[in-house]
Coordinates of C-alpha atoms and ligand atoms in Angstrom, one line a residue:
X120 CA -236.6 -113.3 1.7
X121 CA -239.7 -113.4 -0.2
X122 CA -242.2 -112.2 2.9
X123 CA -239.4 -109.0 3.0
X124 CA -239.9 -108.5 -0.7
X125 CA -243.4 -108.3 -0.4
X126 CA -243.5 -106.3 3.0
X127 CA -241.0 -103.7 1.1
X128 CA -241.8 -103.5 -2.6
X129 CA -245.2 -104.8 -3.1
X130 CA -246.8 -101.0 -1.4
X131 CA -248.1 -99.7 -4.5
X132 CA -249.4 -96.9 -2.6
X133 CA -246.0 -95.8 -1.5
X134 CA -244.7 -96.5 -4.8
X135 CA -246.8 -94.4 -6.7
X136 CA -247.7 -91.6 -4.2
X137 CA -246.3 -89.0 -6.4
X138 CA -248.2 -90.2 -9.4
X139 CA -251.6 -89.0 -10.9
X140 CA -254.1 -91.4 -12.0
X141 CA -253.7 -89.6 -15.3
X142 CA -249.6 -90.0 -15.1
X143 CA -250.1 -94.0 -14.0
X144 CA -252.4 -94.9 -17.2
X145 CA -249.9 -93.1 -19.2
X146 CA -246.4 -95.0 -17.7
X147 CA -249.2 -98.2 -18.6
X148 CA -249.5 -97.5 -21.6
X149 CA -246.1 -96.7 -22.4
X150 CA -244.6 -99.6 -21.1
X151 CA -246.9 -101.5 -22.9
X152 CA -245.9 -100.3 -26.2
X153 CA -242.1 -100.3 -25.5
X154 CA -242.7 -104.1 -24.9
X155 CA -243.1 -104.5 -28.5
X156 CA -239.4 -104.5 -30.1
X157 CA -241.0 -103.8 -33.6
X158 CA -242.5 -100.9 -32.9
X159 CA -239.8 -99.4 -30.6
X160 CA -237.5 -99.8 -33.9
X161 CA -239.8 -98.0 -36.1
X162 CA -241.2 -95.5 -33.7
X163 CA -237.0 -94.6 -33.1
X164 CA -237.0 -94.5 -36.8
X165 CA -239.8 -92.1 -37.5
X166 CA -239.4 -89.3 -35.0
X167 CA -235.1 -89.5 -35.9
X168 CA -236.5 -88.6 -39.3
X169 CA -239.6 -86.3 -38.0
X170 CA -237.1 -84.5 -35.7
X171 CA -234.6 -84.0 -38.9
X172 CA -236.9 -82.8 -40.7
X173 CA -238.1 -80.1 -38.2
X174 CA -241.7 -81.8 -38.1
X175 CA -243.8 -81.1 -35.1
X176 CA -243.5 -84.2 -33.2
X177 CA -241.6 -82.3 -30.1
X178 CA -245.2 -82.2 -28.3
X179 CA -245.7 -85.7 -28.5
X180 CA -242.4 -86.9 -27.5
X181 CA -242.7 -85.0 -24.7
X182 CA -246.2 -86.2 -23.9
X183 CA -245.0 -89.5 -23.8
X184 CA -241.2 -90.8 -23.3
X185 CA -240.0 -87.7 -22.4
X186 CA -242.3 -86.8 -19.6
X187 CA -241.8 -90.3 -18.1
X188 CA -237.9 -90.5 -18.2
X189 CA -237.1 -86.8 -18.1
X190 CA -237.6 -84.0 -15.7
X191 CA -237.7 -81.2 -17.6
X192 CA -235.6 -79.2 -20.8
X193 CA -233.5 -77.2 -17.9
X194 CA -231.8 -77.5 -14.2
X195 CA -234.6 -74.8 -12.9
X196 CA -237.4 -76.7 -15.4
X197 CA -236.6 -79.6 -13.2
X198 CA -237.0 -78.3 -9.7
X199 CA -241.1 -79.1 -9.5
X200 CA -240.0 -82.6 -10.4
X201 CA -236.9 -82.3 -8.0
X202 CA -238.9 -80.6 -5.2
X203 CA -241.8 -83.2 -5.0
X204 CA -238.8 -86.5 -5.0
X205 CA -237.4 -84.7 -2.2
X206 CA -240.6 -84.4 -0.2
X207 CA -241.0 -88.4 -0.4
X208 CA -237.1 -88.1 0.8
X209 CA -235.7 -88.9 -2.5
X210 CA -232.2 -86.7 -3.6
X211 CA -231.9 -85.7 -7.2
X212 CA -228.7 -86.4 -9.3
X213 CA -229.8 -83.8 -12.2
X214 CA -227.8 -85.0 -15.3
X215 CA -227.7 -83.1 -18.5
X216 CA -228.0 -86.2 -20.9
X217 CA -227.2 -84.5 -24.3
X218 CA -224.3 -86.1 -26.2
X219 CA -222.4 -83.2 -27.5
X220 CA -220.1 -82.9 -30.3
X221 CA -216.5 -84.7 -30.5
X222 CA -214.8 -81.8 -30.7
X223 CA -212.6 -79.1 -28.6
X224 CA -215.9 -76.7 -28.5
X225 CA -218.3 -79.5 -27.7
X226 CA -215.8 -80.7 -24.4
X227 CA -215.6 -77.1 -23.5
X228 CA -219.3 -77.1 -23.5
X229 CA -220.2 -79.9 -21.8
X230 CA -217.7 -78.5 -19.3
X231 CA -219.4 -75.7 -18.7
X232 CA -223.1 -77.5 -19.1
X233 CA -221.9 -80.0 -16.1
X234 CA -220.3 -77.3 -14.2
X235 CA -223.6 -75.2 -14.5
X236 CA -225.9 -78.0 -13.3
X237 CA -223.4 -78.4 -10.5
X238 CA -223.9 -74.1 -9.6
X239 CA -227.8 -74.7 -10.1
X240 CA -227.4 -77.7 -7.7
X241 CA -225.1 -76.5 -4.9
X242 CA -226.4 -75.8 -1.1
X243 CA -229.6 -77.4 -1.6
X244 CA -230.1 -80.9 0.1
X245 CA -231.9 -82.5 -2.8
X246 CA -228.8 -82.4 -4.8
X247 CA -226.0 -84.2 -2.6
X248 CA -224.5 -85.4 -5.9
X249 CA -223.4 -84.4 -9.1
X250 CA -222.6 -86.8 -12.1
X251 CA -220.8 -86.3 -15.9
X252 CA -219.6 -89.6 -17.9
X253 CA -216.0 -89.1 -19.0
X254 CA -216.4 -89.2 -23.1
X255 CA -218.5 -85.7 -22.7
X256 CA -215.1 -84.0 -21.8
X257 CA -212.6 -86.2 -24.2
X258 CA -212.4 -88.1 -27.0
X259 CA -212.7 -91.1 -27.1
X260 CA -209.9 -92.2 -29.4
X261 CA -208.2 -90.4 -26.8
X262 CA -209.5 -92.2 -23.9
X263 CA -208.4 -95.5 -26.0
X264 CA -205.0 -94.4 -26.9
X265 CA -204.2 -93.9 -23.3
X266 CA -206.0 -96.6 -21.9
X267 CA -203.8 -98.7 -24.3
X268 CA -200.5 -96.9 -23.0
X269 CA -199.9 -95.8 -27.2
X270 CA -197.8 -92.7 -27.6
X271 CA -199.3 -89.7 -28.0
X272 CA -198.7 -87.6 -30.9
X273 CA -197.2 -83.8 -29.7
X274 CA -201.2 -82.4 -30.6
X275 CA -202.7 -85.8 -28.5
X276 CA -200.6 -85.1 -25.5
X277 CA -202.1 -81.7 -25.9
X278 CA -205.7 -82.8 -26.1
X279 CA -204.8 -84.7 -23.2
X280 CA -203.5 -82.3 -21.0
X281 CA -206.9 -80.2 -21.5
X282 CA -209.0 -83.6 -20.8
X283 CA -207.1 -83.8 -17.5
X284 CA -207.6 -80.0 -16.5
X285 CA -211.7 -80.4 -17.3
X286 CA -211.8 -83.8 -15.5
X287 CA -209.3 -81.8 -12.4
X288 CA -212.2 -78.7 -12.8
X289 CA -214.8 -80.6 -12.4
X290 CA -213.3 -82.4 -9.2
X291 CA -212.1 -79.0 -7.5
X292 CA -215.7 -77.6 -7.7
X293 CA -217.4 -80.6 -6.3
X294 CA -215.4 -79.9 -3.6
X295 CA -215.1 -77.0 -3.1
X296 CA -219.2 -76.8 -3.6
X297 CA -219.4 -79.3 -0.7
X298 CA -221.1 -82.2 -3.3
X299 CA -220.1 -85.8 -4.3
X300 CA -219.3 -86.2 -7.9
X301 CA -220.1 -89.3 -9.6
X302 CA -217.7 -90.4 -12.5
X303 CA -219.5 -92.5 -14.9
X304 CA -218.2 -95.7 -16.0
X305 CA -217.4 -96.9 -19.8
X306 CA -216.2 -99.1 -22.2
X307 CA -213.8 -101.5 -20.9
X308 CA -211.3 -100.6 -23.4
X309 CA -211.2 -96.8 -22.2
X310 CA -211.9 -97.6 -19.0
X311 CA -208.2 -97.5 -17.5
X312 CA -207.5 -94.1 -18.3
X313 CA -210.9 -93.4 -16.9
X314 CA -209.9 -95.6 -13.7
X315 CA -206.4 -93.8 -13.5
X316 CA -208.4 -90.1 -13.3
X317 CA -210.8 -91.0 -10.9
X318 CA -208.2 -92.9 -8.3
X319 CA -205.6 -90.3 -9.0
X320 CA -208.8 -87.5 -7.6
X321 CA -209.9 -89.9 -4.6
X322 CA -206.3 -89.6 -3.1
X323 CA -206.6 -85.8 -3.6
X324 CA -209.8 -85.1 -2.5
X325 CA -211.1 -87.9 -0.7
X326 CA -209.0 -87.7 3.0
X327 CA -212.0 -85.9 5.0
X328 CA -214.6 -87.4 2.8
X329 CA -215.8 -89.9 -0.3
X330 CA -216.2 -86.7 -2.4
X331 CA -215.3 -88.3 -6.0
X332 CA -217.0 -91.5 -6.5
X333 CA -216.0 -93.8 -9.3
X334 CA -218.3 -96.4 -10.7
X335 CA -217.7 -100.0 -11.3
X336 CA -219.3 -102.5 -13.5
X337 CA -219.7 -106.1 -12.4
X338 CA -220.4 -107.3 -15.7
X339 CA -216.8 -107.1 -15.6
X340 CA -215.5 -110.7 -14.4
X341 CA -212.3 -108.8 -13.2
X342 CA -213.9 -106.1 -10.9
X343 CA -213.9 -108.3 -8.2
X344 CA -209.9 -108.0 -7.8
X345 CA -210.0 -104.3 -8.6
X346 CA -212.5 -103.6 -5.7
X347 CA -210.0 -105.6 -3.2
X348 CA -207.6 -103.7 -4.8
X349 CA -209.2 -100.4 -4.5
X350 CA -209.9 -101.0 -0.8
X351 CA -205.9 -101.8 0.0
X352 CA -205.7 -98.8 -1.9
X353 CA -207.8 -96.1 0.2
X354 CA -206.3 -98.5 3.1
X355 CA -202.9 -97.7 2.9
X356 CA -203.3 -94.2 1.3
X357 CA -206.0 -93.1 3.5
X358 CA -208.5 -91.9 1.7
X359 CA -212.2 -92.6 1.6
X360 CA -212.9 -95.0 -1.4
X361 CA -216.1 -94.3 -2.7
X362 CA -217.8 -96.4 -5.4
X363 CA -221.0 -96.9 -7.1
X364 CA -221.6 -100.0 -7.7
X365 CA -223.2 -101.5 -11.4
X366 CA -223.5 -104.6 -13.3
X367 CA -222.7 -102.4 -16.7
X368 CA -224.4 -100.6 -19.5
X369 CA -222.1 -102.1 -22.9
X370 CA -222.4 -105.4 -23.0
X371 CA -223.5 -106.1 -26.3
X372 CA -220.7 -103.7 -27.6
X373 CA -218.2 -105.5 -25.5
X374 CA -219.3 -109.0 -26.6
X375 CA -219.2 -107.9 -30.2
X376 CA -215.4 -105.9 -29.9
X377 CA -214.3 -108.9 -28.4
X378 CA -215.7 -111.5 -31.2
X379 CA -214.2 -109.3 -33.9
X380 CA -210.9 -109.0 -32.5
X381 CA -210.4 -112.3 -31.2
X382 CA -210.4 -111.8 -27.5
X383 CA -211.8 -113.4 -24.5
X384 CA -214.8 -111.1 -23.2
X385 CA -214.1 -109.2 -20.2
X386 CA -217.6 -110.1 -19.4
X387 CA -219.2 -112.6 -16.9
X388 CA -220.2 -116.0 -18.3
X389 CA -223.4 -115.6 -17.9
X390 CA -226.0 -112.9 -16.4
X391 CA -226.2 -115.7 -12.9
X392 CA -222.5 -114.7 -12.9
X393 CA -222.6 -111.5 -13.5
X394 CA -225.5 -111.1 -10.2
X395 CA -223.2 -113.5 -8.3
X396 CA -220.4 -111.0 -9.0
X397 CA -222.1 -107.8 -8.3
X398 CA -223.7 -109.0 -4.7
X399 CA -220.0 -110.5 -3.8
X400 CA -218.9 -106.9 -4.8
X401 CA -221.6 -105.5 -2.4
X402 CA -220.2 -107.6 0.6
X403 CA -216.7 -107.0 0.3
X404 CA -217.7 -103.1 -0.1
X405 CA -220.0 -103.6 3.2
X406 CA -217.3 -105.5 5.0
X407 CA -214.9 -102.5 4.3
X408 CA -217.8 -99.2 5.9
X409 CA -215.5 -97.1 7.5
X410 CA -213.3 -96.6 4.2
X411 CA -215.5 -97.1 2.1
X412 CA -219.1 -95.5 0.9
X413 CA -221.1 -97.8 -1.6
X414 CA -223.4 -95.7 -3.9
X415 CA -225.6 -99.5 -5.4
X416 CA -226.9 -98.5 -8.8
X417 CA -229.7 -101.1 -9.5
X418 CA -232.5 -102.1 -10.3
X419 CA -232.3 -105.9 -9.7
X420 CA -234.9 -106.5 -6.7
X421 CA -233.0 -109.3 -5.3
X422 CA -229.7 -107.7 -5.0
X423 CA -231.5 -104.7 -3.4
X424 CA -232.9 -107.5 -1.0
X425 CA -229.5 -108.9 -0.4
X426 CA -228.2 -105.4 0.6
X427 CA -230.8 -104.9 2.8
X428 CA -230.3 -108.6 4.6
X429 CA -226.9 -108.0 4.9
X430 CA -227.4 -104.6 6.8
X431 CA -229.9 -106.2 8.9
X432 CA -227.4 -109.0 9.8
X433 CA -224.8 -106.3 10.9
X434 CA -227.3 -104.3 12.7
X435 CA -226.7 -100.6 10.7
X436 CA -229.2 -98.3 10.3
X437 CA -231.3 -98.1 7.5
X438 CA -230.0 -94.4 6.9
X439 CA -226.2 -95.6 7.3
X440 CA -224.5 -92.6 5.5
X441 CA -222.1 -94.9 3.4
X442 CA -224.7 -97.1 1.7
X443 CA -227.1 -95.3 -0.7
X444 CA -229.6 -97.2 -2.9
X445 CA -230.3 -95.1 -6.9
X446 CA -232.3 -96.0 -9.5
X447 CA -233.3 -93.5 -13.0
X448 CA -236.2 -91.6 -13.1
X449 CA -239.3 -93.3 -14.6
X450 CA -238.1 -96.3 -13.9
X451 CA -238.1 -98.9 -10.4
X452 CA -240.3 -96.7 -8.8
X453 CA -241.7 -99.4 -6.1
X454 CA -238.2 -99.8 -5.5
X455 CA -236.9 -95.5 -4.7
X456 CA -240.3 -94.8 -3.1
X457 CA -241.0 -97.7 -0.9
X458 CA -236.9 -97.6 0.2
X459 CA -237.2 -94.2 1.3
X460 CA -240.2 -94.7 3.2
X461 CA -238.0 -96.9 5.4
X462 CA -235.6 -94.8 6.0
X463 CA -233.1 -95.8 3.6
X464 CA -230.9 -93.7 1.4
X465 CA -232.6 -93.4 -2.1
X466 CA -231.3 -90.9 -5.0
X467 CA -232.9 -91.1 -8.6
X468 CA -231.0 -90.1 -11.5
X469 CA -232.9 -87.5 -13.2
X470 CA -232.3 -86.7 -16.7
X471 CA -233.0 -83.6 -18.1
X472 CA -232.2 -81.5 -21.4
X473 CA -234.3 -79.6 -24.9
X474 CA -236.4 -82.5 -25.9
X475 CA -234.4 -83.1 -29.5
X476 CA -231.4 -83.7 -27.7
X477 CA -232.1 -86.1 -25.1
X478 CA -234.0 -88.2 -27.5
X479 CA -231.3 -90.7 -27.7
X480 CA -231.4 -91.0 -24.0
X481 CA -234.6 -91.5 -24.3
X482 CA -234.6 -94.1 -27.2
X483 CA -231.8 -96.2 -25.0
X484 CA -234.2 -96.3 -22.0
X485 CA -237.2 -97.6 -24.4
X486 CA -234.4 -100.3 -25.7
X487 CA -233.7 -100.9 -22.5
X488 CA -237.1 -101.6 -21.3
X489 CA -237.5 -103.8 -23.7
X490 CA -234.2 -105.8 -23.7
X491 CA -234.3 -105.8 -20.0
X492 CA -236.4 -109.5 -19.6
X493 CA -239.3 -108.9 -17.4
X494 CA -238.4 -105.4 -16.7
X495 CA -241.3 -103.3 -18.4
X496 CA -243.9 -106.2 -16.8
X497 CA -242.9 -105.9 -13.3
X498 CA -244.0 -102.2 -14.1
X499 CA -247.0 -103.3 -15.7
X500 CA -248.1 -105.5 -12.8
X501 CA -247.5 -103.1 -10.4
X502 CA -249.1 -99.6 -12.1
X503 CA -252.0 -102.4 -12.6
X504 CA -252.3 -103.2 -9.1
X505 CA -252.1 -99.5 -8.1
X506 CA -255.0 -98.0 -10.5
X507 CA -256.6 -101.3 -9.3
X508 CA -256.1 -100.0 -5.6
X509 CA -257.5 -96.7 -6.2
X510 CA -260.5 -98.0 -7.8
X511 CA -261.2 -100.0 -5.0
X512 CA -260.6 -97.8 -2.7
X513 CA -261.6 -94.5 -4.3
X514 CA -258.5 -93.3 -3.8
X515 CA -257.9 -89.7 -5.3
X516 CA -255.2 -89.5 -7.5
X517 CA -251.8 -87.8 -6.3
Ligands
FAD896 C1 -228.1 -94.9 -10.8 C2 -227.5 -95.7 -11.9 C3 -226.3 -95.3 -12.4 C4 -225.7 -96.0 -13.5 N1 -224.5 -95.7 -13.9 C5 -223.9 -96.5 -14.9 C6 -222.5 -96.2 -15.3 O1 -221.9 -95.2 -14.9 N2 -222.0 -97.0 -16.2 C7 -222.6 -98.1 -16.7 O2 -222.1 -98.9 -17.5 N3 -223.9 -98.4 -16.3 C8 -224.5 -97.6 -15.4 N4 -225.8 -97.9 -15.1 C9 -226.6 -98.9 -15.8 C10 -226.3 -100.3 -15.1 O3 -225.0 -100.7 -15.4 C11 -227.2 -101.4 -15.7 O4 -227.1 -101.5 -17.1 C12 -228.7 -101.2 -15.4 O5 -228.9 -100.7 -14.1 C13 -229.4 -102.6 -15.4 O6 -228.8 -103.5 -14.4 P1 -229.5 -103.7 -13.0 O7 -228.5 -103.9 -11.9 O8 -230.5 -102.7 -12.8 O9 -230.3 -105.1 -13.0 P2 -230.6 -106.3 -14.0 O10 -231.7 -105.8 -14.9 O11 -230.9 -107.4 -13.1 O12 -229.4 -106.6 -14.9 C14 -229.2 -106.3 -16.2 C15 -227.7 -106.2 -16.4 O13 -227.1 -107.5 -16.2 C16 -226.0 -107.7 -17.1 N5 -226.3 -108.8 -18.0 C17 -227.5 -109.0 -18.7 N6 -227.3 -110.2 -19.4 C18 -226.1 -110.7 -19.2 C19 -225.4 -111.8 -19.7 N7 -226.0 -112.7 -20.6 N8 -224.2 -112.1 -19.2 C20 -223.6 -111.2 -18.3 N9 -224.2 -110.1 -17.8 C21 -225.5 -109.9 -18.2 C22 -225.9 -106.4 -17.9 O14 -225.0 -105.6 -17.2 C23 -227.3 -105.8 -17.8 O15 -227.3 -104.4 -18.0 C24 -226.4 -97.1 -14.0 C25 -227.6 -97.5 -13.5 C26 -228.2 -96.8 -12.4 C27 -229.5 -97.2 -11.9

């Protein structure tokens, strides 16, 4: 296991090709500072209030976090970005990460800001997939209330109706565009209205295909039993069951509603059982390939390495359509670059959107990095060893 891990992710070269010497020593540096809690807290702090305040700080932000996690302020700002991912065989899920506002108007727009990533996205082959997180089309009170089976007032039932015609929209178009939708996965306690959606659009659109994919989290201790279920599902309704597979974004949310309300966390004991979870997931998904298409969103090396044992064991090839690998932009690029170079099926999630109003994308990925143990070093050794590579060799920079 470990000669494979070195074989596969340890190519620096491969890793980086895309990246200027210029662009490494600045992804150094930044991961650097994001290591430092103290100063992610009051540099999130000071350009909140710099950006309120209309100061100037838009050309910095985007000099720094924004040009590492972010493509570009627009779909067709993106494409240089897009283009050069899909020359090192890389697809592009372009996602418009600006949380709008919780109202009618703001679901209406992010309707039509999804649907017109989808349009900018459609026919070309660097854009298979198409994503939106359910909460951008629906409030979330909403979302809970149903989840929770509570009755709906006359204007609730309303509001619902029009989140089930945005969610149906946004389905008929990824068919009838030829692309596979991603629905993002939530909070637990919303998530079984979300899961209700998504299955009810698999039956519908999923016979020929895995268009709609729905995402679960193995953070979840209970996701086990609803993949088995899922697959008996797509079994005996026959349609193609297609999942991306996560350990979970929420968990110190989930933790904390569950201490305060006096219920047993719907999370793993521990992050061992969470990993133990989320690879079991992976072979019961692997065991079920002609039903099922496994989309593995993931960082985590070692599960990667599982993955790629298991397909080894079973003898698929690397480029098997129903197992992809993804990973965000600016992030795990040893991992995206150096899988595609094998052949494997690699998409980045690609973030893009006006600088103001992805910053809070942007802060949660510097949290992240930082929460994340060992996360923003394993980025650090490796941009090291590349500018270290180049030096030696005289490499010129991408
Ligand atoms: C392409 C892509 C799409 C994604 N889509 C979604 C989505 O729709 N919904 C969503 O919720 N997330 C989504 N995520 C985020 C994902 O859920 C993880 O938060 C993130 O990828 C980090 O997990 P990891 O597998 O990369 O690996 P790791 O860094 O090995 O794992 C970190 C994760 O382990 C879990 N964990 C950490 N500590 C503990 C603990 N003490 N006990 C139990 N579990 C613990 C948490 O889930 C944490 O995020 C997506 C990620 C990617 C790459």
């Amino acid at each position: 296991m470990k000669k494979m891990k070195q074989n596969i992710f340890e190519n620096t070269q491969v890793a980086f090709q895309l990246k200027s010497n210029f662009e490494l020593r600045r992804a150094y540096w930044l991961f650097r500072l994001i290591q430092n809690r103290s100063l992610v807290n009051v540099g999130k702090r000071l350009a909140h209030w710099a950006l309120k305040m209309r100061l100037p700080v838009e050309g910095l932000i985007r000099a720094t976090v924004f040009n590492q996690f972010c493509s570009g302020i627009s779909a067709v700002a993106s494409q240089p970005i897009v283009s050069r991912l899909g020359q090192a065989q890389i697809v592009s899920v372009l996602a418009y990460s600006v949380e709008g506002t919780a109202s009618e108007a703001g679901f209406e727009d992010s309707l039509e800001k999804t649907l017109a990533t989808m349009a900018a996205q459609k026919g070309n082959p660097n854009h298979p997939y198409s994503v939106f997180k359910p909460t951008a089309i629906g409030a979330f009170s909403l979302f809970e209330k149903v989840a929770q089976q509570e009755e709906l007032t006359p204007e609730e039932k309303g509001a619902w109706d029009r989140v089930c015609q945005r969610f149906d929209r946004l389905c008929q178009q990824a068919v009838d565009w030829q692309m596979q939708l991603f629905v993002d996965a939530e909070e637990s306690w919303i998530q079984p209205a979300i899961d209700a959606l998504v299955e009810k659009a698999m039956k519908r659109h999923n016979s020929q295909q895995p268009w709609i994919i729905t995402t679960v989290q193995m953070y979840r201790h209970d996701r086990l039993d609803y993949l088995k279920y899922l697959i008996e599902k797509a079994h005996q309704q026959n349609f193609y069951l297609g999942v991306k597979l996560v350990r979970g974004a929420y968990i110190e949310k989930e933790n904390e509603r569950a201490q305060q309300l006096g219920y047993p966390s719907p999370m793993c004991a521990d992050k061992a059982a969470t990993d133990a979870n989320f690879d079991a997931g992976v072979a019961l998904l692997v065991a079920h390939l002609q039903r099922v298409k496994l989309f593995m969103g993931s960082h985590n090396e070692d599960s990667i390495l599982k993955l790629l044992a298991l397909m080894q064991a079973k003898k698929l090839p690397n480029n098997h359509p129903h197992i992809w690998f993804g990973q965000l932009y600016g992030m795990s690029d040893h991992l995206s670059f150096n899988l595609a170079d094998r052949g494997y099926n690699v998409a980045k999630y690609v973030p893009f959107g006006p600088i103001r109003d992805v910053f809070p994308y942007l802060i949660r990925r510097a949290e992240e990095n930082t929460s994340v143990a060992g996360q923003s070093l394993r980025e650090l050794e490796l941009i090291s060893k590349e500018l270290n590579r180049r030096a030696a060799t005289r490499d010129v920079a991408a």
